[in-house]
CSV table of C-alpha atoms in Angstrom, one decimal:
chain,number,residue,atom,x,y,z
A,14,MET,CA,-12.3,-1.8,-43.7
A,15,ALA,CA,-13.7,-3.6,-40.7
A,16,ILE,CA,-13.1,-2.1,-37.2
A,17,LYS,CA,-12.0,-5.0,-35.0
A,18,ILE,CA,-13.1,-3.5,-31.7
A,19,ASP,CA,-13.7,-6.9,-30.0
A,20,GLN,CA,-10.2,-8.0,-30.9
A,21,HIS,CA,-8.7,-4.8,-29.5
A,22,ARG,CA,-10.6,-5.3,-26.3
A,23,ARG,CA,-9.5,-8.9,-26.0
A,24,ASN,CA,-5.9,-8.0,-26.6
A,25,SER,CA,-6.1,-5.2,-23.9
A,26,SER,CA,-7.7,-7.6,-21.5
A,27,ALA,CA,-5.1,-10.3,-22.1
A,28,SER,CA,-2.2,-7.9,-21.7
A,29,SER,CA,-3.5,-6.8,-18.3
A,30,THR,CA,-2.9,-10.2,-16.6
A,31,THR,CA,-0.3,-12.9,-16.8
A,32,GLU,CA,-1.6,-15.5,-14.4
A,33,GLY,CA,-3.9,-18.3,-15.4
A,34,PRO,CA,-7.5,-18.6,-14.0
A,35,SER,CA,-7.9,-20.1,-10.6
A,36,THR,CA,-10.3,-23.0,-9.8
A,37,LEU,CA,-12.9,-20.5,-8.5
A,38,GLU,CA,-12.5,-18.2,-11.6
A,39,ARG,CA,-13.0,-21.2,-14.0
A,40,LEU,CA,-16.1,-22.2,-12.1
A,41,THR,CA,-17.7,-18.8,-12.1
A,42,GLU,CA,-16.8,-18.1,-15.7
A,43,LEU,CA,-19.7,-20.2,-16.9
A,44,LEU,CA,-22.1,-18.8,-14.4
A,45,ASN,CA,-21.1,-15.2,-15.4
A,46,ARG,CA,-22.4,-15.6,-18.9
A,47,ASP,CA,-25.5,-13.7,-19.9
A,48,ILE,CA,-28.6,-15.8,-19.8
A,49,SER,CA,-31.7,-14.4,-21.4
A,50,LEU,CA,-34.9,-16.5,-20.7
A,51,PHE,CA,-36.9,-17.0,-23.9
A,52,GLY,CA,-34.7,-14.4,-25.6
A,53,THR,CA,-36.7,-11.5,-24.2
A,54,SER,CA,-33.9,-9.4,-22.7
A,55,ILE,CA,-30.5,-8.0,-23.6
A,56,GLY,CA,-27.6,-9.2,-21.4
A,57,LEU,CA,-25.3,-6.9,-19.5
A,58,LYS,CA,-22.3,-7.8,-21.7
A,59,GLN,CA,-24.2,-7.1,-24.9
A,60,LYS,CA,-25.2,-3.6,-23.5
A,61,GLU,CA,-21.7,-2.9,-22.4
A,62,SER,CA,-20.4,-3.9,-25.8
A,63,LEU,CA,-23.0,-1.8,-27.6
A,64,TYR,CA,-22.3,1.4,-25.7
A,65,TYR,CA,-18.5,0.9,-25.9
A,66,GLU,CA,-18.5,0.4,-29.7
A,67,LEU,CA,-21.0,3.2,-30.4
A,68,GLY,CA,-18.9,5.5,-28.4
A,69,ILE,CA,-15.8,4.7,-30.4
A,70,LEU,CA,-17.5,5.0,-33.7
A,71,LEU,CA,-19.3,8.3,-32.9
A,72,SER,CA,-15.9,9.6,-31.7
A,73,ALA,CA,-14.5,8.7,-35.0
A,74,GLY,CA,-17.0,11.0,-36.7
A,75,LEU,CA,-19.6,8.5,-38.0
A,76,ASP,CA,-23.3,9.3,-37.6
A,77,ILE,CA,-25.5,7.2,-35.4
A,78,GLN,CA,-27.1,5.2,-38.3
A,79,LYS,CA,-23.7,4.2,-39.8
A,80,SER,CA,-22.4,3.4,-36.3
A,81,LEU,CA,-25.3,1.1,-35.5
A,82,ALA,CA,-25.0,-0.6,-38.9
A,83,LEU,CA,-21.3,-1.4,-38.1
A,84,VAL,CA,-22.1,-2.6,-34.6
A,85,GLU,CA,-24.9,-4.8,-36.1
A,86,MET,CA,-22.5,-6.3,-38.6
A,87,GLY,CA,-20.2,-7.4,-35.9
A,88,GLN,CA,-22.8,-9.2,-33.8
A,89,LYS,CA,-23.0,-13.1,-33.7
A,90,ASN,CA,-26.1,-13.3,-31.6
A,91,LYS,CA,-29.0,-13.3,-34.1
A,92,LYS,CA,-31.6,-12.0,-31.7
A,93,PHE,CA,-29.5,-9.1,-30.6
A,94,LYS,CA,-28.6,-8.4,-34.2
A,95,ALA,CA,-32.3,-8.3,-35.1
A,96,GLU,CA,-32.9,-5.9,-32.1
A,97,LEU,CA,-30.1,-3.6,-33.4
A,98,ARG,CA,-31.6,-3.7,-36.9
A,99,GLN,CA,-35.0,-2.7,-35.5
A,100,ILE,CA,-33.5,0.2,-33.5
A,101,ARG,CA,-31.7,1.4,-36.6
A,102,GLU,CA,-35.0,1.3,-38.5
A,103,TYR,CA,-36.6,3.5,-35.8
A,104,ILE,CA,-33.8,6.0,-36.2
A,105,VAL,CA,-34.1,6.0,-40.0
A,106,ASN,CA,-37.8,6.8,-39.6
A,107,GLY,CA,-36.9,9.9,-37.6
A,108,SER,CA,-36.5,8.8,-34.0
A,109,SER,CA,-33.5,9.7,-31.9
A,110,LEU,CA,-31.4,7.0,-30.2
A,111,SER,CA,-33.2,7.4,-26.9
A,112,GLU,CA,-36.6,7.3,-28.6
A,113,ALA,CA,-35.6,4.2,-30.5
A,114,LEU,CA,-34.6,2.5,-27.3
A,115,VAL,CA,-38.0,3.4,-25.8
A,116,GLN,CA,-39.8,1.9,-28.8
A,117,SER,CA,-37.7,-1.3,-28.6
A,118,GLY,CA,-38.9,-1.9,-25.0
A,119,LYS,CA,-35.7,-3.7,-24.0
A,120,PHE,CA,-33.8,-0.9,-22.2
A,121,THR,CA,-34.2,0.7,-18.8
A,122,ASP,CA,-35.4,4.2,-17.9
A,123,PHE,CA,-31.8,4.7,-16.6
A,124,GLU,CA,-30.3,4.1,-20.0
A,125,ILE,CA,-32.9,6.0,-21.9
A,126,PHE,CA,-32.8,9.1,-19.6
A,127,SER,CA,-29.0,9.2,-19.7
A,128,LEU,CA,-28.9,9.1,-23.5
A,129,GLN,CA,-31.6,11.7,-23.7
A,130,ILE,CA,-29.5,14.0,-21.6
A,131,GLY,CA,-26.5,13.3,-23.8
A,132,GLU,CA,-28.5,14.2,-26.9
A,133,GLU,CA,-29.8,17.4,-25.5
A,134,THR,CA,-26.5,18.6,-24.1
A,135,GLY,CA,-24.3,17.4,-27.0
A,136,GLN,CA,-22.3,15.1,-24.7
A,137,MET,CA,-23.4,11.8,-26.3
A,138,ASN,CA,-19.8,10.4,-26.4
A,139,GLU,CA,-19.3,11.1,-22.7
A,140,VAL,CA,-22.7,9.5,-21.8
A,141,LEU,CA,-21.9,6.4,-24.0
A,142,GLU,CA,-18.6,6.0,-22.3
A,143,GLU,CA,-20.2,6.3,-18.9
A,144,LEU,CA,-22.9,3.7,-19.8
A,145,SER,CA,-20.2,1.3,-21.0
A,146,SER,CA,-18.2,1.8,-17.8
A,147,PHE,CA,-21.4,1.3,-15.8
A,148,PHE,CA,-22.3,-2.0,-17.4
A,149,LYS,CA,-18.7,-3.2,-17.2
A,150,ARG,CA,-18.8,-2.5,-13.5
A,151,SER,CA,-22.2,-4.2,-13.2
A,152,ILE,CA,-20.7,-7.3,-14.8
A,153,LYS,CA,-17.9,-7.1,-12.3
A,154,TYR,CA,-20.3,-6.8,-9.4
A,155,ARG,CA,-22.1,-9.9,-10.7
A,156,GLN,CA,-18.9,-11.8,-11.0
A,157,GLN,CA,-18.0,-10.9,-7.4
A,158,LEU,CA,-21.4,-12.0,-6.2
A,159,LEU,CA,-21.1,-15.3,-8.0
A,160,GLY,CA,-17.5,-15.6,-6.9
A,161,ALA,CA,-18.5,-15.4,-3.3
A,162,LEU,CA,-21.3,-18.0,-3.7
A,163,ALA,CA,-20.5,-20.3,-6.6
A,164,TYR,CA,-17.7,-22.5,-5.2
A,165,PRO,CA,-19.3,-23.0,-1.7
A,166,VAL,CA,-22.7,-23.9,-3.3
A,167,PHE,CA,-21.0,-26.2,-5.8
A,168,VAL,CA,-19.0,-28.1,-3.2
A,169,ILE,CA,-21.9,-28.4,-0.7
A,170,SER,CA,-24.3,-29.6,-3.5
A,171,PHE,CA,-21.7,-32.1,-4.6
A,172,ALA,CA,-21.2,-33.2,-1.0
A,173,PHE,CA,-25.0,-33.9,-0.6
A,174,LEU,CA,-25.0,-35.9,-3.9
A,175,VAL,CA,-22.0,-38.0,-2.7
A,176,ILE,CA,-23.7,-38.6,0.6
A,177,TYR,CA,-27.0,-39.5,-1.1
A,178,PHE,CA,-25.2,-42.0,-3.3
A,179,LEU,CA,-23.4,-43.6,-0.3
A,180,LEU,CA,-26.5,-43.8,1.8
A,181,ASN,CA,-28.7,-45.1,-1.0
A,182,TYR,CA,-26.4,-47.6,-2.7
A,183,LEU,CA,-23.3,-48.3,-0.6
A,184,VAL,CA,-24.8,-48.6,2.9
A,185,PRO,CA,-27.6,-51.0,1.8
A,186,LEU,CA,-24.9,-53.4,0.5
A,187,PHE,CA,-23.1,-53.5,3.9
A,188,SER,CA,-26.5,-53.6,5.7
A,189,ASP,CA,-27.4,-56.8,3.8
A,190,VAL,CA,-24.1,-58.4,4.8
A,191,TYR,CA,-24.4,-57.3,8.5
A,192,GLU,CA,-27.9,-58.8,8.8
A,193,ARG,CA,-26.3,-62.2,8.8
A,194,PHE,CA,-24.1,-61.4,11.8
A,195,ASP,CA,-25.1,-62.3,15.3
A,196,GLY,CA,-23.1,-59.7,17.1
A,197,GLU,CA,-24.3,-56.2,17.9
A,198,LEU,CA,-23.2,-53.5,15.5
A,199,PRO,CA,-21.4,-50.3,16.7
A,200,GLN,CA,-23.8,-47.4,17.4
A,201,ILE,CA,-22.4,-45.2,14.6
A,202,THR,CA,-23.0,-48.0,12.1
A,203,GLN,CA,-26.6,-48.6,13.4
A,204,ASN,CA,-27.3,-44.9,13.0
A,205,ILE,CA,-26.0,-44.7,9.5
A,206,ILE,CA,-28.0,-47.8,8.5
A,207,LEU,CA,-31.2,-46.3,10.1
A,208,LEU,CA,-30.5,-43.1,8.2
A,209,SER,CA,-30.1,-45.0,4.9
A,210,ASP,CA,-33.3,-47.0,5.5
A,211,TRP,CA,-35.2,-43.8,6.2
A,212,LEU,CA,-33.8,-42.1,3.1
A,213,GLY,CA,-34.6,-45.1,0.9
A,214,ALA,CA,-38.2,-45.1,2.2
A,215,ASN,CA,-38.8,-41.4,1.9
A,216,SER,CA,-36.4,-40.1,-0.8
A,217,VAL,CA,-39.3,-39.6,-3.3
A,218,TYR,CA,-41.3,-37.6,-0.7
A,219,LEU,CA,-38.2,-35.6,0.3
A,220,PHE,CA,-37.4,-34.7,-3.3
A,221,LEU,CA,-41.0,-33.6,-4.0
A,222,THR,CA,-41.0,-31.6,-0.8
A,223,LEU,CA,-37.7,-29.8,-1.7
A,224,ALA,CA,-38.9,-29.3,-5.3
A,225,SER,CA,-42.2,-27.8,-4.0
A,226,ILE,CA,-40.4,-25.4,-1.6
A,227,PHE,CA,-37.9,-24.2,-4.2
A,228,GLY,CA,-40.8,-23.9,-6.8
A,229,LEU,CA,-42.8,-21.8,-4.3
A,230,LEU,CA,-39.9,-19.6,-3.5
A,231,TYR,CA,-39.1,-19.0,-7.2
A,232,TRP,CA,-42.8,-18.2,-7.8
A,233,GLN,CA,-42.8,-15.7,-4.9
A,234,ARG,CA,-39.4,-14.3,-5.6
A,235,ARG,CA,-40.8,-10.9,-6.7
A,236,GLN,CA,-43.2,-10.5,-3.8
A,237,THR,CA,-42.4,-8.0,-1.1
A,238,TRP,CA,-42.3,-10.5,1.7
A,239,PHE,CA,-39.8,-12.7,-0.1
A,240,ARG,CA,-37.5,-9.8,-1.1
A,241,ARG,CA,-37.6,-8.5,2.4
A,242,ALA,CA,-36.9,-11.9,4.0
A,243,SER,CA,-34.2,-12.9,1.5
A,244,SER,CA,-32.3,-9.6,1.9
A,245,TRP,CA,-32.5,-9.8,5.7
A,246,LEU,CA,-31.1,-13.3,5.6
A,247,LEU,CA,-28.4,-12.3,3.0
A,248,LEU,CA,-27.1,-9.5,5.1
A,249,ARG,CA,-26.9,-11.7,8.2
A,250,LEU,CA,-24.9,-14.6,6.7
A,251,PRO,CA,-21.7,-15.2,8.5
A,252,ILE,CA,-18.7,-13.8,6.7
A,253,PHE,CA,-20.6,-13.2,3.4
A,254,GLY,CA,-23.2,-10.7,4.8
A,255,GLY,CA,-20.7,-7.8,5.0
A,256,ILE,CA,-19.6,-8.6,1.4
A,257,PHE,CA,-23.1,-8.5,0.1
A,258,GLN,CA,-23.8,-5.2,1.8
A,259,GLN,CA,-20.7,-3.6,0.3
A,260,LEU,CA,-21.4,-5.1,-3.0
A,261,TYR,CA,-24.9,-3.5,-3.2
A,262,LEU,CA,-23.7,-0.2,-1.7
A,263,SER,CA,-21.0,-0.1,-4.4
A,264,ARG,CA,-23.7,-0.7,-7.1
A,265,PHE,CA,-25.8,2.1,-5.6
A,266,ALA,CA,-22.9,4.5,-5.4
A,267,GLN,CA,-21.8,3.8,-9.0
A,268,SER,CA,-25.3,4.3,-10.3
A,269,MET,CA,-25.7,7.6,-8.5
A,270,ALA,CA,-22.2,8.8,-9.7
A,271,LEU,CA,-23.1,8.1,-13.3
A,272,LEU,CA,-26.4,9.8,-13.2
A,273,LEU,CA,-25.1,12.9,-11.4
A,274,ARG,CA,-22.2,13.2,-13.7
A,275,ALA,CA,-24.7,13.2,-16.6
A,276,ARG,CA,-26.3,16.3,-15.1
A,277,ILE,CA,-29.4,14.4,-14.1
A,278,PRO,CA,-31.2,16.1,-11.1
A,279,LEU,CA,-30.7,14.5,-7.8
A,280,LEU,CA,-34.4,13.7,-7.3
A,281,LYS,CA,-34.6,12.0,-10.8
A,282,SER,CA,-31.4,10.1,-10.0
A,283,VAL,CA,-32.8,8.7,-6.8
A,284,GLN,CA,-36.0,7.6,-8.7
A,285,LEU,CA,-33.9,5.8,-11.4
A,286,VAL,CA,-31.5,4.1,-8.9
A,287,ALA,CA,-34.5,2.9,-6.8
A,288,LYS,CA,-35.8,1.1,-9.9
A,289,MET,CA,-32.5,-0.5,-10.9
A,290,VAL,CA,-30.5,-1.3,-7.8
A,291,GLY,CA,-32.3,-4.6,-7.3
A,292,PHE,CA,-31.9,-4.8,-3.5
A,293,TYR,CA,-34.9,-4.4,-1.3
A,294,PRO,CA,-33.4,-2.4,1.7
A,295,ILE,CA,-31.8,0.2,-0.7
A,296,GLU,CA,-34.8,0.3,-2.9
A,297,VAL,CA,-37.2,1.0,0.0
A,298,SER,CA,-34.8,3.6,1.5
A,299,LEU,CA,-34.6,5.5,-1.9
A,300,ILE,CA,-38.3,5.5,-2.4
A,301,ASN,CA,-38.8,7.0,1.0
A,302,ALA,CA,-35.9,9.4,0.5
A,303,GLU,CA,-37.6,10.7,-2.6
A,304,ALA,CA,-40.5,11.9,-0.6
A,305,GLU,CA,-38.1,13.3,2.1
A,306,ILE,CA,-36.2,15.3,-0.5
A,307,LEU,CA,-39.4,16.7,-1.9
A,308,ARG,CA,-40.1,18.0,1.6
A,309,GLY,CA,-36.8,19.8,1.6
A,310,LYS,CA,-34.4,17.4,3.3
A,311,LEU,CA,-30.9,16.6,2.2
A,312,LEU,CA,-30.1,13.2,0.8
A,313,GLN,CA,-27.9,12.4,3.7
A,314,GLU,CA,-30.7,13.2,6.2
A,315,SER,CA,-33.1,11.1,4.2
A,316,LEU,CA,-30.8,8.0,4.3
A,317,GLU,CA,-29.5,8.2,7.9
A,318,GLY,CA,-32.4,6.3,9.4
A,319,TYR,CA,-31.6,3.1,7.5
A,320,SER,CA,-29.1,0.6,8.9
A,321,ILE,CA,-28.0,-0.5,5.4
A,322,TYR,CA,-25.9,2.7,5.1
A,323,PRO,CA,-22.8,3.0,7.3
A,324,GLN,CA,-21.8,6.2,8.9
A,325,GLN,CA,-18.8,6.7,6.6
A,326,LEU,CA,-21.1,6.7,3.5
A,327,LEU,CA,-23.5,9.2,5.1
A,328,ALA,CA,-20.6,11.4,6.2
A,329,LEU,CA,-19.2,11.5,2.6
A,330,VAL,CA,-22.7,12.1,1.1
A,331,GLN,CA,-23.1,15.1,3.5
A,332,VAL,CA,-19.7,16.5,2.5
A,333,GLY,CA,-20.6,16.0,-1.2
A,334,GLU,CA,-23.9,17.9,-0.8
A,335,GLU,CA,-22.3,20.7,1.1
A,336,SER,CA,-19.5,21.1,-1.4
A,337,SER,CA,-21.5,20.3,-4.6
A,338,THR,CA,-19.3,17.4,-5.4
A,339,LEU,CA,-21.8,14.6,-4.7
A,340,ASP,CA,-20.9,12.8,-7.9
A,341,ALA,CA,-17.3,12.6,-7.0
A,342,MET,CA,-18.1,11.4,-3.5
A,343,PHE,CA,-20.3,8.6,-4.8
A,344,GLN,CA,-17.6,7.6,-7.3
A,345,LYS,CA,-15.1,7.5,-4.4
A,346,LEU,CA,-17.4,5.3,-2.3
A,347,SER,CA,-18.0,3.0,-5.3
A,348,ASP,CA,-14.3,2.5,-5.8
A,349,GLN,CA,-13.7,2.0,-2.1
A,350,TYR,CA,-16.4,-0.6,-1.7
A,351,ASN,CA,-15.4,-2.4,-4.9
A,352,GLU,CA,-11.8,-2.7,-3.8
A,353,GLU,CA,-12.8,-4.0,-0.4
A,354,VAL,CA,-15.1,-6.6,-1.9
A,355,GLU,CA,-12.3,-7.8,-4.2
A,356,GLN,CA,-9.9,-8.1,-1.3
A,357,LYS,CA,-12.5,-10.0,0.9
A,358,THR,CA,-13.6,-12.4,-1.8
A,359,ALA,CA,-10.0,-13.2,-2.7
A,360,VAL,CA,-9.2,-14.0,1.0
A,361,ILE,CA,-12.4,-15.9,1.5
A,362,GLY,CA,-11.9,-17.9,-1.7
A,363,SER,CA,-8.5,-19.0,-0.7
A,364,LEU,CA,-9.8,-20.0,2.8
A,365,VAL,CA,-13.1,-21.6,1.9
A,366,GLU,CA,-11.9,-23.9,-0.8
A,367,PRO,CA,-9.7,-26.1,1.4
A,368,LEU,CA,-12.3,-25.9,4.3
A,369,LEU,CA,-15.1,-27.2,2.1
A,370,ILE,CA,-12.9,-30.0,0.7
A,371,ILE,CA,-12.1,-31.0,4.3
A,372,PHE,CA,-15.8,-30.8,5.1
A,373,LEU,CA,-16.6,-33.1,2.2
A,374,GLY,CA,-13.8,-35.5,3.1
A,375,VAL,CA,-15.0,-35.8,6.8
A,376,LEU,CA,-18.6,-36.6,5.8
A,377,VAL,CA,-17.5,-39.3,3.4
A,378,GLY,CA,-15.0,-40.6,5.8
A,379,VAL,CA,-17.5,-40.9,8.7
A,380,ILE,CA,-19.8,-43.0,6.5
A,381,LEU,CA,-17.0,-45.3,5.2
A,382,VAL,CA,-15.6,-45.8,8.7
A,383,ALA,CA,-19.0,-46.6,10.1
A,384,MET,CA,-19.5,-49.2,7.4
A,385,TYR,CA,-16.1,-50.8,7.7
A,386,LEU,CA,-15.9,-50.6,11.5
A,387,PRO,CA,-17.8,-53.9,12.2
A,388,LEU,CA,-15.4,-55.7,9.8
A,389,PHE,CA,-12.4,-54.3,11.6
A,390,GLN,CA,-13.9,-55.5,14.9
A,391,LEU,CA,-14.5,-59.0,13.5
A,392,SER,CA,-11.0,-59.1,12.2
A,393,VAL,CA,-9.5,-58.1,15.6
A,394,GLY,CA,-11.8,-60.6,17.4
A,395,ALA,CA,-10.8,-63.4,15.1
A,396,ASN,CA,-7.1,-62.8,15.8
């Protein structure tokens, strides 16, 4: 009898909402899908599904080999299915699940160490549930990040394409007609025509320059200078900077909560989160905090010198350390930041969408008015 876990999850998700997707949600749905370059990595959704289904099957009393076989049977992605088959073969040959994941080379230290703790303490089901929840939350964080950027980037890119089309194709048509006129054109029309002529003469060089800049930035994206500069710029964006800060703080707090609940020592948790948080200011602060903790400082004392952490977070971390409830405090912080990000992105989405449409309309309108203005003047003069 097949266990239709995916169908159960889809039904649960469908019953939790009654409203159709908004324009922003439809746009980000495509961007939120897992993309694995050259098939060398496992997406967040695949990992979340793997841990969720393994947790259910192990809770039902099946052993790890049978559980992996059932999960493998339900996979449609051939590469992921082959990866699961390889992991199952490692286990058949005597490896534990955590050792099999190490051999596969496709899983992080964070996952491997968590599963190892689960195997040693007999809390595998709890660890699998926590990992599933973690990756589900990570997917949500990515959706929030894309939701904050996707629609503005799309509209602005579309606006530039429309302007490029107008300046490269529409304006030259009017320019040819106006060359036959003896009268002086309005200043705004002259400026638009000059811009069109410049773009026509330099568009190839402009494209090559932009492509080179983006290529260089992509090539340097893992370098320290680029990560430092991009994070500095990201945190200082108007409106969006605070959202990105809370988003990464929520990811940091959720990771710490998961590791500490799994009985992983604080120092090891800090090491693992520093590797996986993926945001330069937090990563650097945790690497330095590791050395401070080894010298006997508390985590709160090690983090308080970094502006990325607000005073409220530091205060709750201090309370958690003093009361031995650090995991609960981090979970509280994660939930709080996550809720605030959801509220802010919803408000910004509803405000930014009409503003960007107005922005696009104004740009197109200025070009069209500039091109038709001489005709209006000739018509008025003729009358």
